[in-house]
Amino acid sequence: MTTISVELSDDVRLFAENFAKQRGFATVNDFISALVSEAKDQQARVESDLLEGLESGPATKKSAEDWDQLRARIASRGVS
């Protein structure tokens, strides 16, 4: 395992400490490690989704209803 040093302003450090404690993390380090892991997993999902889209076949013209359905699907995932 590798150790890195991160500089935080006092207000961000206090937030991180309080947030980590509220969420049950043993340390701020554990909280930050979880954030980085989550970002890595999210990046992998985005890449997977992009590849799936590329491999799904030729492009087709989308109707207004198609776009509305896509917006609704995205909104249901909590992505804006």
Coordinates of N, CA and C in Angstrom, one line a residue:
M1 N 0.8 -1.2 0.0 CA 0.0 0.0 0.0 C 0.9 1.2 0.0
T2 N 0.5 2.3 -0.7 CA 1.2 3.5 -0.9 C 0.5 4.6 0.0
T3 N 1.3 5.4 0.5 CA 0.8 6.6 1.3 C 1.0 7.8 0.5
I4 N 0.0 8.7 0.4 CA 0.1 10.0 -0.2 C -0.3 11.0 0.8
S5 N 0.2 12.2 0.6 CA -0.1 13.4 1.5 C -1.0 14.3 0.7
V6 N -2.1 14.7 1.4 CA -3.0 15.7 0.8 C -3.2 16.9 1.7
E7 N -3.0 18.1 1.1 CA -3.2 19.3 1.8 C -4.7 19.7 1.7
L8 N -5.3 20.0 2.9 CA -6.6 20.5 2.9 C -6.7 21.8 3.7
S9 N -7.6 22.7 3.2 CA -7.8 23.9 4.0 C -8.5 23.5 5.4
D10 N -8.4 24.4 6.3 CA -8.9 24.0 7.7 C -10.4 23.7 7.6
D11 N -11.2 24.4 6.8 CA -12.6 24.2 6.7 C -12.9 22.8 6.0
V12 N -12.1 22.5 5.0 CA -12.3 21.2 4.3 C -11.9 20.1 5.2
R13 N -10.8 20.2 6.0 CA -10.4 19.2 6.9 C -11.5 19.0 8.0
L14 N -12.0 20.0 8.5 CA -13.1 19.9 9.5 C -14.3 19.2 8.9
F15 N -14.7 19.6 7.7 CA -15.8 18.9 7.1 C -15.5 17.4 6.9
A16 N -14.3 17.1 6.4 CA -13.9 15.7 6.2 C -14.0 14.9 7.5
E17 N -13.4 15.5 8.5 CA -13.4 14.8 9.8 C -14.9 14.5 10.3
N18 N -15.7 15.6 10.3 CA -17.1 15.4 10.7 C -17.9 14.4 9.8
F19 N -17.7 14.5 8.5 CA -18.4 13.7 7.6 C -18.0 12.2 7.8
A20 N -16.7 12.0 7.9 CA -16.2 10.7 8.1 C -16.8 10.0 9.4
K21 N -16.8 10.8 10.5 CA -17.3 10.3 11.7 C -18.8 10.0 11.6
Q22 N -19.6 10.9 11.0 CA -21.0 10.7 10.8 C -21.3 9.5 10.0
R23 N -20.5 9.2 9.0 CA -20.7 8.0 8.1 C -20.1 6.7 8.6
G24 N -19.4 6.8 9.8 CA -18.9 5.6 10.4 C -17.5 5.2 9.9
F25 N -16.8 6.1 9.3 CA -15.4 5.8 8.9 C -14.6 5.9 10.1
A26 N -13.6 5.0 10.3 CA -12.7 5.0 11.4 C -11.8 6.3 11.4
T27 N -11.4 6.7 10.2 CA -10.5 7.8 10.0 C -10.8 8.6 8.8
V28 N -10.3 9.8 8.7 CA -10.5 10.6 7.5 C -9.8 9.9 6.3
N29 N -8.7 9.2 6.6 CA -8.0 8.4 5.6 C -8.9 7.4 5.0
D30 N -9.6 6.7 5.8 CA -10.6 5.7 5.3 C -11.6 6.3 4.4
F31 N -12.1 7.5 4.9 CA -13.1 8.2 4.1 C -12.6 8.6 2.7
I32 N -11.4 9.2 2.7 CA -10.8 9.6 1.4 C -10.5 8.4 0.5
S33 N -10.0 7.4 1.1 CA -9.8 6.2 0.3 C -11.1 5.6 -0.3
A34 N -12.2 5.7 0.4 CA -13.5 5.3 -0.1 C -13.9 6.2 -1.2
L35 N -13.7 7.5 -1.1 CA -14.0 8.4 -2.2 C -13.3 8.1 -3.5
V36 N -12.0 7.8 -3.3 CA -11.1 7.5 -4.5 C -11.6 6.2 -5.1
S37 N -11.9 5.2 -4.3 CA -12.4 3.9 -4.8 C -13.7 4.1 -5.5
E38 N -14.6 4.9 -5.0 CA -15.9 5.1 -5.6 C -15.7 5.8 -7.0
A39 N -14.8 6.8 -7.0 CA -14.5 7.5 -8.3 C -13.9 6.5 -9.3
K40 N -13.1 5.6 -8.9 CA -12.5 4.6 -9.8 C -13.6 3.7 -10.3
D41 N -14.5 3.2 -9.4 CA -15.6 2.4 -9.9 C -16.5 3.1 -10.8
Q42 N -16.8 4.4 -10.5 CA -17.7 5.2 -11.4 C -17.0 5.3 -12.8
Q43 N -15.7 5.6 -12.8 CA -15.0 5.7 -14.1 C -15.1 4.4 -14.9
A44 N -15.0 3.3 -14.2 CA -15.1 2.0 -14.9 C -16.5 1.8 -15.5
R45 N -17.6 2.2 -14.7 CA -18.9 2.1 -15.2 C -19.2 3.0 -16.4
V46 N -18.6 4.2 -16.4 CA -18.8 5.1 -17.5 C -18.1 4.5 -18.8
E47 N -16.9 4.0 -18.6 CA -16.2 3.4 -19.8 C -17.0 2.2 -20.3
S48 N -17.5 1.3 -19.4 CA -18.3 0.2 -19.8 C -19.5 0.6 -20.6
D49 N -20.2 1.6 -20.0 CA -21.4 2.1 -20.7 C -21.1 2.7 -22.1
L50 N -20.0 3.4 -22.2 CA -19.6 3.9 -23.5 C -19.3 2.8 -24.5
L51 N -18.5 1.8 -24.0 CA -18.2 0.7 -24.9 C -19.5 -0.1 -25.3
E52 N -20.4 -0.2 -24.4 CA -21.7 -0.9 -24.7 C -22.4 -0.1 -25.8
G53 N -22.4 1.2 -25.7 CA -23.1 2.1 -26.6 C -22.4 2.0 -28.0
L54 N -21.1 1.9 -28.0 CA -20.4 1.8 -29.3 C -20.7 0.5 -30.0
E55 N -20.8 -0.6 -29.2 CA -21.0 -1.9 -29.7 C -22.5 -2.3 -29.9
S56 N -23.4 -1.3 -29.7 CA -24.8 -1.6 -29.8 C -25.4 -1.6 -31.2
G57 N -24.6 -1.2 -32.1 CA -25.0 -1.2 -33.5 C -25.0 0.2 -34.1
P58 N -25.5 0.3 -35.3 CA -25.4 1.6 -36.0 C -26.3 2.6 -35.3
A59 N -25.9 3.9 -35.5 CA -26.7 5.0 -34.9 C -28.1 5.1 -35.5
T60 N -29.1 5.5 -34.8 CA -30.4 5.7 -35.3 C -30.9 7.1 -34.9
K61 N -31.7 7.6 -35.7 CA -32.3 9.0 -35.4 C -33.2 8.8 -34.2
K62 N -33.1 9.8 -33.3 CA -34.0 9.7 -32.1 C -35.1 10.7 -32.2
S63 N -36.3 10.3 -31.7 CA -37.4 11.2 -31.7 C -37.4 12.0 -30.4
A64 N -38.3 13.0 -30.3 CA -38.4 13.7 -29.1 C -38.8 12.8 -27.9
E65 N -39.7 11.8 -28.2 CA -40.1 10.9 -27.1 C -38.9 10.1 -26.7
D66 N -38.0 9.6 -27.6 CA -36.8 8.9 -27.2 C -36.0 9.7 -26.3
W67 N -35.8 11.0 -26.6 CA -35.0 11.9 -25.7 C -35.6 12.1 -24.3
D68 N -36.9 12.2 -24.3 CA -37.6 12.3 -23.1 C -37.5 11.1 -22.2
Q69 N -37.5 9.9 -22.8 CA -37.3 8.7 -22.1 C -35.9 8.6 -21.5
L70 N -34.9 9.0 -22.4 CA -33.5 9.0 -21.9 C -33.3 9.9 -20.7
R71 N -33.9 11.1 -20.8 CA -33.8 12.1 -19.7 C -34.4 11.5 -18.4
A72 N -35.6 10.8 -18.6 CA -36.2 10.2 -17.4 C -35.3 9.1 -16.8
R73 N -34.7 8.3 -17.7 CA -33.9 7.2 -17.2 C -32.7 7.8 -16.5
I74 N -32.1 8.8 -17.0 CA -30.9 9.4 -16.4 C -31.3 10.1 -15.0
A75 N -32.4 10.7 -15.0 CA -32.9 11.4 -13.8 C -33.2 10.3 -12.7
S76 N -33.6 9.2 -13.1 CA -33.9 8.1 -12.1 C -32.6 7.6 -11.5
R77 N -31.5 7.7 -12.2 CA -30.2 7.3 -11.6 C -29.6 8.4 -10.7
G78 N -30.2 9.5 -10.7 CA -29.7 10.6 -9.9 C -28.6 11.4 -10.5
V79 N -28.5 11.3 -11.9 CA -27.5 12.0 -12.6 C -28.1 13.2 -13.3
S80 N -27.4 14.3 -13.1 CA -28.0 15.5 -13.8 C -27.0 16.2 -14.6

